[in-house]
Coordinates of C-alpha atoms and ligand atoms in Angstrom, one line a residue:
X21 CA 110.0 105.6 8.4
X22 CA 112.5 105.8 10.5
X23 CA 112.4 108.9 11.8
X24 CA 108.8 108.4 13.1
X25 CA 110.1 105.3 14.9
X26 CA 112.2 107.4 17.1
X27 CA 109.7 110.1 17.7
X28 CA 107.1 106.9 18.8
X29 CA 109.4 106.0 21.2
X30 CA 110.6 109.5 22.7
X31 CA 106.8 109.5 22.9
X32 CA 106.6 106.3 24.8
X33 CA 109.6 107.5 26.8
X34 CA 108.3 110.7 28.3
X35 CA 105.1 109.1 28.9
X36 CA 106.4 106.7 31.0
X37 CA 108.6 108.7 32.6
X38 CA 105.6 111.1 33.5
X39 CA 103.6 108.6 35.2
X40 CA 106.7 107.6 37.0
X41 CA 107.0 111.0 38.4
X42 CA 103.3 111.5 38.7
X43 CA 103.5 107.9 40.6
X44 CA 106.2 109.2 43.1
X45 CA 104.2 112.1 43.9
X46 CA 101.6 110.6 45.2
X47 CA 103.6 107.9 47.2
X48 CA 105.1 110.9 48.7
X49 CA 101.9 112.6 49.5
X50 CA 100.5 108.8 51.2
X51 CA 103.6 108.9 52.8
X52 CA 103.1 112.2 54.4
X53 CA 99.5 111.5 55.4
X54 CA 101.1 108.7 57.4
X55 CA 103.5 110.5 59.0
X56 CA 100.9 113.7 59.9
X57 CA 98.2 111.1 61.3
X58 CA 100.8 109.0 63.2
X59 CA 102.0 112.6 64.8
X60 CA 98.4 113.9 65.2
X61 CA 97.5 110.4 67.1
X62 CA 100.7 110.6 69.1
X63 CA 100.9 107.8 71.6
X64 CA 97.9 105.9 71.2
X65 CA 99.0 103.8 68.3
X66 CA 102.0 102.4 70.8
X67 CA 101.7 98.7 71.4
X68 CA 101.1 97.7 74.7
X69 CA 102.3 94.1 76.1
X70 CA 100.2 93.4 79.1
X71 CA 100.9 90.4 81.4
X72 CA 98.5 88.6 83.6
X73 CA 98.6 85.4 85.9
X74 CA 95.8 82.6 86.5
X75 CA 96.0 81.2 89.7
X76 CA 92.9 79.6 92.0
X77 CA 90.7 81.4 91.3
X78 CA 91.9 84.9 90.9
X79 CA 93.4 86.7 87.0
X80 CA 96.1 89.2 88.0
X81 CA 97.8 92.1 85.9
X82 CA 96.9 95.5 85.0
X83 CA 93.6 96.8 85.1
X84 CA 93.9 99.4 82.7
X85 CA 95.7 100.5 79.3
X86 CA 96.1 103.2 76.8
X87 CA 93.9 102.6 73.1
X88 CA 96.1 100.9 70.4
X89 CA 97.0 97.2 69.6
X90 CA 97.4 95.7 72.9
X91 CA 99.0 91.7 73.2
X92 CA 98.5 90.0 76.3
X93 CA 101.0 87.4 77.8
X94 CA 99.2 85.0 79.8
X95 CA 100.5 82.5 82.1
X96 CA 99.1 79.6 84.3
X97 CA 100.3 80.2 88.1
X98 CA 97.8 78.1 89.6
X99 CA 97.7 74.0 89.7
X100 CA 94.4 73.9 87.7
X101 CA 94.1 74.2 84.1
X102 CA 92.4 77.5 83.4
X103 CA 92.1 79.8 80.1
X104 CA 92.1 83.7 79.7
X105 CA 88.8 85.4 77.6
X106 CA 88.3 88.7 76.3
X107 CA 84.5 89.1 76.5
X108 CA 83.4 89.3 73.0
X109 CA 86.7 89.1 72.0
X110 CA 89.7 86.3 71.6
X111 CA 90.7 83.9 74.1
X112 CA 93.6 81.7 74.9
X113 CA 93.6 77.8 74.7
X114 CA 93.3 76.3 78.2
X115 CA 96.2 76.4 79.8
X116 CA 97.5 73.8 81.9
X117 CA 99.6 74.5 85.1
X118 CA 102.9 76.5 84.3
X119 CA 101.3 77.0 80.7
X120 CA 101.9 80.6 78.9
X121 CA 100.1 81.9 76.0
X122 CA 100.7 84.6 73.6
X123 CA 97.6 86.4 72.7
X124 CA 97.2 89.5 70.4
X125 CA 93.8 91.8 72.0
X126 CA 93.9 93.4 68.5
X127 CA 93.8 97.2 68.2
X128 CA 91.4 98.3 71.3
X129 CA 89.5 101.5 71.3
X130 CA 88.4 103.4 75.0
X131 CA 86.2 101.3 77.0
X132 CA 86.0 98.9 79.7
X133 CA 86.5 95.0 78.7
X134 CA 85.7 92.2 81.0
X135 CA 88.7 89.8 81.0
X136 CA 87.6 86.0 82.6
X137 CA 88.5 82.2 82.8
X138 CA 86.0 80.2 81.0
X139 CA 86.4 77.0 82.4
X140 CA 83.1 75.8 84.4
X141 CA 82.5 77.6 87.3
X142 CA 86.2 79.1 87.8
X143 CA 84.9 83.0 86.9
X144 CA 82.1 82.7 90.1
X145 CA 84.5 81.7 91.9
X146 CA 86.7 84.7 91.1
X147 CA 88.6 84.5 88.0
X148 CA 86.6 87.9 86.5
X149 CA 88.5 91.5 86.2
X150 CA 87.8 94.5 84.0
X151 CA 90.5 96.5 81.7
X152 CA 89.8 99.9 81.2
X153 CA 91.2 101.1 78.2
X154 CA 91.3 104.7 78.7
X155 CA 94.3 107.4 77.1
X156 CA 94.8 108.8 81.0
X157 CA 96.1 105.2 81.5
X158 CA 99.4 104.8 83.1
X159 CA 102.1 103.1 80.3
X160 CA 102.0 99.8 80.4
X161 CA 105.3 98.2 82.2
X162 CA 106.7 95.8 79.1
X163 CA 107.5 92.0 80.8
X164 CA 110.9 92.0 81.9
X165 CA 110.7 95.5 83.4
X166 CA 109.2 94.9 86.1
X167 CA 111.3 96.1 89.1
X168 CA 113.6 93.5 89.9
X169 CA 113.7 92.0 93.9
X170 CA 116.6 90.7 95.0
X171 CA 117.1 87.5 96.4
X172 CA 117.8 89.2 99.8
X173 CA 114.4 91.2 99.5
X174 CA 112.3 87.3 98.6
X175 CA 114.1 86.4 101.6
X176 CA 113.3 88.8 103.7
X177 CA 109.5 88.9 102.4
X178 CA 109.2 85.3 102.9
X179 CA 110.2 85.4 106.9
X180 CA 108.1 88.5 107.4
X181 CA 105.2 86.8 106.0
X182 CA 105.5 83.8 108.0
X183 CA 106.6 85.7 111.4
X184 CA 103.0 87.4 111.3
X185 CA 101.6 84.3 112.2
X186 CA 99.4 83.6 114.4
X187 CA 97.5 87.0 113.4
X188 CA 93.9 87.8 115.1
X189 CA 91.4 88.8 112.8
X190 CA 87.7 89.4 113.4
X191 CA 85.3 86.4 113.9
X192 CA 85.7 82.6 114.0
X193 CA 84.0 79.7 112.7
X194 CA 82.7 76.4 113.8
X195 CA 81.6 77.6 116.8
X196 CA 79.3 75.3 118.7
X197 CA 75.7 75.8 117.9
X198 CA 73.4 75.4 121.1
X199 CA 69.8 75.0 120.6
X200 CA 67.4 78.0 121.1
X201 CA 64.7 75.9 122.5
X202 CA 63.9 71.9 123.3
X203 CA 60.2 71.1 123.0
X204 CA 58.1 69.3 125.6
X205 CA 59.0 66.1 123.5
X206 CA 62.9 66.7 123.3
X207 CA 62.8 68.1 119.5
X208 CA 65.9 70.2 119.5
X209 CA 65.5 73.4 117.7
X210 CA 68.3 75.4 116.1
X211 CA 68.0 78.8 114.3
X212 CA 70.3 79.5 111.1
X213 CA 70.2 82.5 109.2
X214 CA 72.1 82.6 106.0
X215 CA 73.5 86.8 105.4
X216 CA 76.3 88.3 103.6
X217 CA 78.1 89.8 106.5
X218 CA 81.8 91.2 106.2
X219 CA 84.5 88.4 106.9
X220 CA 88.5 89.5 107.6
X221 CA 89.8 86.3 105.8
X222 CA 93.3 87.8 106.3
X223 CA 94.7 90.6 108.4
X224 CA 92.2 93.6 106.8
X225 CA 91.6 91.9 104.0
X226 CA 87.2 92.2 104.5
X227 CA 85.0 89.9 102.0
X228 CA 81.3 90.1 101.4
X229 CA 81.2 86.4 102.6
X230 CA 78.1 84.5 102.4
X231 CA 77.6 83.3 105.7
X232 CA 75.5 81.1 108.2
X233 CA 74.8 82.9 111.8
X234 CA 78.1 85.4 110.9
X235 CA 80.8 83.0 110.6
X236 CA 82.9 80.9 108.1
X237 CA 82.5 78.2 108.2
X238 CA 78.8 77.9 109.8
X239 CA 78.7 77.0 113.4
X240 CA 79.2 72.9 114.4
X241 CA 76.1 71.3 114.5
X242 CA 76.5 68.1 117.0
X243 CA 73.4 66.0 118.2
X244 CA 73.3 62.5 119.3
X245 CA 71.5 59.4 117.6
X246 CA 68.2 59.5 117.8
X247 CA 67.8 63.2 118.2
X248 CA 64.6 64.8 116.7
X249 CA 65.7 67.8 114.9
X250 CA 63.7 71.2 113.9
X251 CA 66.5 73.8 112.0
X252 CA 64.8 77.1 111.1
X253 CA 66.8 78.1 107.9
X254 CA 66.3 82.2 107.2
X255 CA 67.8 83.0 103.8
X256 CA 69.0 86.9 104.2
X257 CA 71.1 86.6 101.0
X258 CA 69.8 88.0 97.6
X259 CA 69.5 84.8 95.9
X260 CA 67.2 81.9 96.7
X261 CA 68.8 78.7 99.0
X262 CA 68.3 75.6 100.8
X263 CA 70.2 73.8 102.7
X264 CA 72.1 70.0 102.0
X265 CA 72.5 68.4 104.8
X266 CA 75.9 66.1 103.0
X267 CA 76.3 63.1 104.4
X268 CA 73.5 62.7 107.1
X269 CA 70.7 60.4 106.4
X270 CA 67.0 62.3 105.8
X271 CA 63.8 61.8 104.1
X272 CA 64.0 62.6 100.6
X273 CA 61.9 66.0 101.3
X274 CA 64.1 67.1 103.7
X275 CA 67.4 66.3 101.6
X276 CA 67.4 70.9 100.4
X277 CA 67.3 70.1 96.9
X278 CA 65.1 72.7 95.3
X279 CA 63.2 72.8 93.0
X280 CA 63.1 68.9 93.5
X281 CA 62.9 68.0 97.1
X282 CA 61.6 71.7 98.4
X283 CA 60.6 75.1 97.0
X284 CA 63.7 77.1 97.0
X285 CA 64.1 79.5 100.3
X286 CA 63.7 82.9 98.7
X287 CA 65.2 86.4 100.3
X288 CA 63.4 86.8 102.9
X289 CA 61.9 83.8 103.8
X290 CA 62.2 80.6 106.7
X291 CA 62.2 77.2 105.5
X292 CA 61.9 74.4 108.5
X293 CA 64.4 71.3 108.3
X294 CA 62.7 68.7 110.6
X295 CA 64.1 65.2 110.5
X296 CA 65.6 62.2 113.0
X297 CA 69.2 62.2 113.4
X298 CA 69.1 58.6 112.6
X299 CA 72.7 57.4 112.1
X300 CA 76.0 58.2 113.3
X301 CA 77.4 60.7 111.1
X302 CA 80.7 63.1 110.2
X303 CA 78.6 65.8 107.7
X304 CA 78.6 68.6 106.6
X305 CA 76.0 71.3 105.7
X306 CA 75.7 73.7 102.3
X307 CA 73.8 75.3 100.0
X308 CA 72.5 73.6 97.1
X309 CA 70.7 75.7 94.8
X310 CA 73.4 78.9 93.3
X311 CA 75.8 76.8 95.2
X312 CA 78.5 77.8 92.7
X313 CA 78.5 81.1 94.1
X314 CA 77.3 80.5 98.2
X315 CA 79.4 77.5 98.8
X316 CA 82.5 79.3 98.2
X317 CA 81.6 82.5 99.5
X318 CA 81.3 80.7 102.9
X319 CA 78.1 78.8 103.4
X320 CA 79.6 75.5 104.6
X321 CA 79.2 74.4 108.5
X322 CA 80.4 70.9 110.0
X323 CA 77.4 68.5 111.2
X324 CA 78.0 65.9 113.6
X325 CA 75.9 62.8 114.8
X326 CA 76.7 60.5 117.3
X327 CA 79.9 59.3 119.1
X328 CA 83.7 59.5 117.2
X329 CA 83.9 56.7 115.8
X330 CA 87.5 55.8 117.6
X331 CA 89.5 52.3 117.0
X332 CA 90.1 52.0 120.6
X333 CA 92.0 48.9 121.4
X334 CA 93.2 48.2 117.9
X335 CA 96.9 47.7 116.8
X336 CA 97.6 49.4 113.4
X337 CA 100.7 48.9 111.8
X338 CA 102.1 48.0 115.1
X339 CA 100.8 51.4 117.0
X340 CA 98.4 50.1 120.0
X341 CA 95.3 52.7 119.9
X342 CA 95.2 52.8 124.0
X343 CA 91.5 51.5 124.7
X344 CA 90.9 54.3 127.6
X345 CA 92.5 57.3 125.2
X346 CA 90.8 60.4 125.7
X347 CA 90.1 62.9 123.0
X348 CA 92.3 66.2 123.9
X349 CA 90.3 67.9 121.2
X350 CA 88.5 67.4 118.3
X351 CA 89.0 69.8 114.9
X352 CA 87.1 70.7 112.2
X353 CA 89.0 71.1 109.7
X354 CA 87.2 72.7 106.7
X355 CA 89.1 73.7 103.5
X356 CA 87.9 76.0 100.9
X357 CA 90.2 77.3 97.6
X358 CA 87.3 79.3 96.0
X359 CA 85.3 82.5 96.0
X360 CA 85.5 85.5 98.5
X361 CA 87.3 83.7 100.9
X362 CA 90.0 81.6 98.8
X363 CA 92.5 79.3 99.6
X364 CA 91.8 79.1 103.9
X365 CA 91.3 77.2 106.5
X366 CA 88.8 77.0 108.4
X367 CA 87.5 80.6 106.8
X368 CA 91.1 82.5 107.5
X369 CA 94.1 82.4 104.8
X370 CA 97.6 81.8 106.6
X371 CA 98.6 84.5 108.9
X372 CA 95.4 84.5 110.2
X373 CA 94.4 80.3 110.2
X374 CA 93.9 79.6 113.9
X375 CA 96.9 77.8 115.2
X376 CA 96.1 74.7 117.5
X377 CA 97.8 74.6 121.0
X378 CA 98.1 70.6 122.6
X379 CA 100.0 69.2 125.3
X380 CA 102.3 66.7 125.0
X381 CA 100.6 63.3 124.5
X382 CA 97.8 64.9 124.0
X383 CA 95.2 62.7 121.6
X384 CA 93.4 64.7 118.6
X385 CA 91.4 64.1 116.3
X386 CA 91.4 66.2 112.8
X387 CA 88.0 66.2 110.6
X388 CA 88.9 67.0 107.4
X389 CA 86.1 68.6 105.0
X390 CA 86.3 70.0 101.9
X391 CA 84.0 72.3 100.6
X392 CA 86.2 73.8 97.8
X393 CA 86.5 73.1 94.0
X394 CA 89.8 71.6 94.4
X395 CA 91.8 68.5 96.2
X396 CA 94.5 69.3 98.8
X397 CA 96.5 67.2 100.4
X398 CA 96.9 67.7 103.8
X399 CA 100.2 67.5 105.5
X400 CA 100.8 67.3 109.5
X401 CA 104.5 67.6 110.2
X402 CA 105.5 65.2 112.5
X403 CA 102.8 63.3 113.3
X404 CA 101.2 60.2 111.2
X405 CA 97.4 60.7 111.0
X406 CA 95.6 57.5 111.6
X407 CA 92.6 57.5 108.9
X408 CA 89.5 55.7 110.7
X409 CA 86.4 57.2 109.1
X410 CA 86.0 58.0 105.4
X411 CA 83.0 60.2 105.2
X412 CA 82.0 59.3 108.4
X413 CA 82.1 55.6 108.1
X414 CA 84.5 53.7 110.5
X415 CA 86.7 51.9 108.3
X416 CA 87.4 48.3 109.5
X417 CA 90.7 48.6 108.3
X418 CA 92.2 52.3 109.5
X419 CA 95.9 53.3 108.1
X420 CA 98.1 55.9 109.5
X421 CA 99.7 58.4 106.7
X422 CA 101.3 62.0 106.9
X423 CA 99.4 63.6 103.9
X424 CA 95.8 63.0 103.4
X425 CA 94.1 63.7 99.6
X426 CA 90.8 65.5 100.6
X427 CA 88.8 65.9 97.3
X428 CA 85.7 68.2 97.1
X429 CA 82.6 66.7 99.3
X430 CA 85.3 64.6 100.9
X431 CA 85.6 63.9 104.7
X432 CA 88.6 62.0 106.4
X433 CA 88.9 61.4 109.9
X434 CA 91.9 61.3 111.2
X435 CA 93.6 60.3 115.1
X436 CA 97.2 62.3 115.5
X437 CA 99.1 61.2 118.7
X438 CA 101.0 64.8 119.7
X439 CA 104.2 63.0 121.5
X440 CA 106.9 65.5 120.6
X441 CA 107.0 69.5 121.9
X442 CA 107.3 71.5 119.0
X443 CA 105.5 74.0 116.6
X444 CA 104.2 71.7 113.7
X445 CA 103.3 73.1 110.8
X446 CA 100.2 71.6 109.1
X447 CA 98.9 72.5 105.7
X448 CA 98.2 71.9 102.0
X449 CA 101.0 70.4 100.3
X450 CA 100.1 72.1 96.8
X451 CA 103.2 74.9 97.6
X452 CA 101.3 77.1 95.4
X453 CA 98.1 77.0 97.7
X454 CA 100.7 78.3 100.9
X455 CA 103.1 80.4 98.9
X456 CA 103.5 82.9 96.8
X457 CA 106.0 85.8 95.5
X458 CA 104.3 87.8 98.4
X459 CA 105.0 85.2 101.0
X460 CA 103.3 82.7 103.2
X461 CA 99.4 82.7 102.6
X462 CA 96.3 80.6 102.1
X463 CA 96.3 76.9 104.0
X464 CA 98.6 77.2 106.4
X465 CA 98.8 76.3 110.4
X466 CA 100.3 74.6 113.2
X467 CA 99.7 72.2 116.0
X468 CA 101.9 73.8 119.1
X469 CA 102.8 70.7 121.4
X470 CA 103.9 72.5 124.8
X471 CA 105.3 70.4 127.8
Ligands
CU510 CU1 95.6 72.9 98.4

């Protein structure tokens, strides 16, 4: 009895002892496998840590990686909340300003990936890039090794940036639109032709900018009270268009709201605007229909009816408007933050925003439009602006303040009394729409008072 006992268990014994071995065996042949298809793959299974930044409206970072699990660090630059998507792929919760998100891409094979902001209308108006992923793509630079600049060197950028102002650039907007004919009963008739031409919205920086007659914005339409108006609208752009005419008064046919109001302008075609310039007005014109995409591209223009409406004679907050003050000059002032042409005035991005020359006591009057996706304030240095029109109505009440909110579809008129010699900056006071780690940029200008 037991004698067999023990032999069981030597039997037991080896036998678990040879599956042991038998076990290790093939752990050591998994474990070689491993090691041969990690060696055979070489540096394709290397994670890569790619980091991008959201700002209005633009997604910046690499544009191309090697295949393998790739994470992307995402971070909010801009002043609008925006999000980060991986077409057909994950995406980051929206992000509000200064935000950052982690976000793992997964393992991703060769191919090209379109990376965009989600959030309505923000990836028109730019936010859209592609990642290649591609093995002849350079290594990915891991966050923190990126080459450091020295304090000196953002110095140094900063002042170089802003000693390139005033910088001339190619074509200029708002320029004053004449009338190609006046019929025999005194209908004035203007010609605009909507085309995407090339715009240098910075020193030769060129945009396929969607533009009336060549220039951002469209040239300043001003007719007096009572005017008959005929405006020939050729569409030369590949999508259909009409024309709003925001903030002037017009029968409800002629108010370029297709399919509703008009069929839409298709490539190709002329569409007549005929109405009566019926009120006094500070407008402005656009395109309604894909206006997403024209708007901020460029096709904006300033419309003007009627006199300014000036608060001659009044006493505001103890200032005495002089009752025989003569306009120096009068500005339009139109902002954009979106599209081909980006944070600008007036069409240009700071070095190459126009700067305004006055003399001393000069009278000028700003008008502010905004035909961007975002609100800016707008700061003159120096001089109070004296708000008398909101939209183009005459306020009964005006009120003098330096920085004036301007939301989208917005107008503000504004009086500035130049008194003092100087160059003045004026511009956004969102820092991030007139700075960056590059330098000065985007809405950025100056009044120069000379003696
Ligand atoms: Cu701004």
């Amino acid at each position: 009895m037991d004698s067999s006992k023990s032999f069981d268990r030597a039997l037991v014994f080896f036998g678990i002892m040879g599956a042991l071995v038998a076990l290790l065996a093939v752990i050591m042949v998994l474990t070689r496998d491993e090691t041969a298809a990690g060696a055979d793959a070489g540096e394709t299974t290397a994670a890569s840590t790619l980091s991008y930044e959201l700002t209005e409206f633009a997604i910046l970072g690499p544009q191309e990686v090697k295949p393998g699990p790739v994470t992307l660090q995402v971070h909010n630059g801009g002043s609008a909340t925006h999000n980060l998507v991986i077409d057909g792929g994950v995406r980051t919760a929206d992000l509000s300003a200064d935000e950052m998100a982690t976000l793992d891409a997964g393992v991703l094979s060769e191919g090209t990936y379109t990376i965009f902001c989600s959030i309505a209308g923000h990836r028109e108006a730019g936010m859209e890039m592609s990642l290649t992923v591609s093995t002849n793509a350079a290594d990915a630079v891991a966050p923190g090794d990126e080459e450091e600049v020295s304090a000196e060197e953002m110095n140094q950028i900063m002042i170089d940036s802003m000693l390139a102002f005033p910088a001339q650039t190619e074509g200029k907007g708002n320029q004053p639109l004449e009338p190609v004919a006046i019929k025999a009963d005194g209908t004035k008739v203007f010609e605009l032709t909507a085309e995407v031409i090339q715009w240098e919205v910075e020193p030769g920086k060129f945009v396929d900018a969607w533009a009336y007659n060549g220039q951002v914005p469209g040239p300043w339409i001003r007719v007096d009270v009572g005017d008959m108006l005929e405006i020939n609208v050729t569409n030369l752009t590949p999508l259909g268009t009409d024309v709003h005419w925001h903030g002037i008064s017009t029968p409800n046919n002629m108010d370029g709201v297709s399919p509703f109001t008009q069929d839409p302008i298709l490539t190709g075609e002329t569409f007549t605007y005929a109405f009566e310039a019926e009120e006094p007005a500070i407008g402005m014109y656009h395109a309604h229909l894909h206006s997403q995409i024209s708007v901020p591209n460029g096709m904006f223009g300033p419309i003007m009816i009627g006199e300014t409406p000036i608060p001659y004679g009044q006493t505001i907050s103890g200032v005495e408007i002089p009752d025989d003050l003569e306009i120096a000059q009068e500005i339009p002032m139109v902002l954009n933050d979106a599209g081909v042409i980006g944070l600008s005035l007036n069409g240009k991005s700071f070095p190459a925003t126009e700067p305004y020359v006055a003399s001393e006591g000069d009278w000028l009057v700003y008008h502010y439009y905004n035909e961007g996706l975002l609100t800016h304030p707008m700061h003159q240095h120096q001089f109070p602006q004296l708000v008398f029109a909101k939209d183009g109505h005459p306020l009964d009440v005006p009120y003098w303040a330096d920085t004036i909110n301007v939301a989208p579809g917005e107008r503000y008129s504004v009086l500035v009394h130049a008194d003092r010699v100087g160059t003045w900056v004026w511009h956004c006071h969102i820092l991030t729409h007139v700075e960056s780690h590059d330098g000065m940029f985007g809405m950025v200008t100056a009044l120069i008072v000379q003696e």
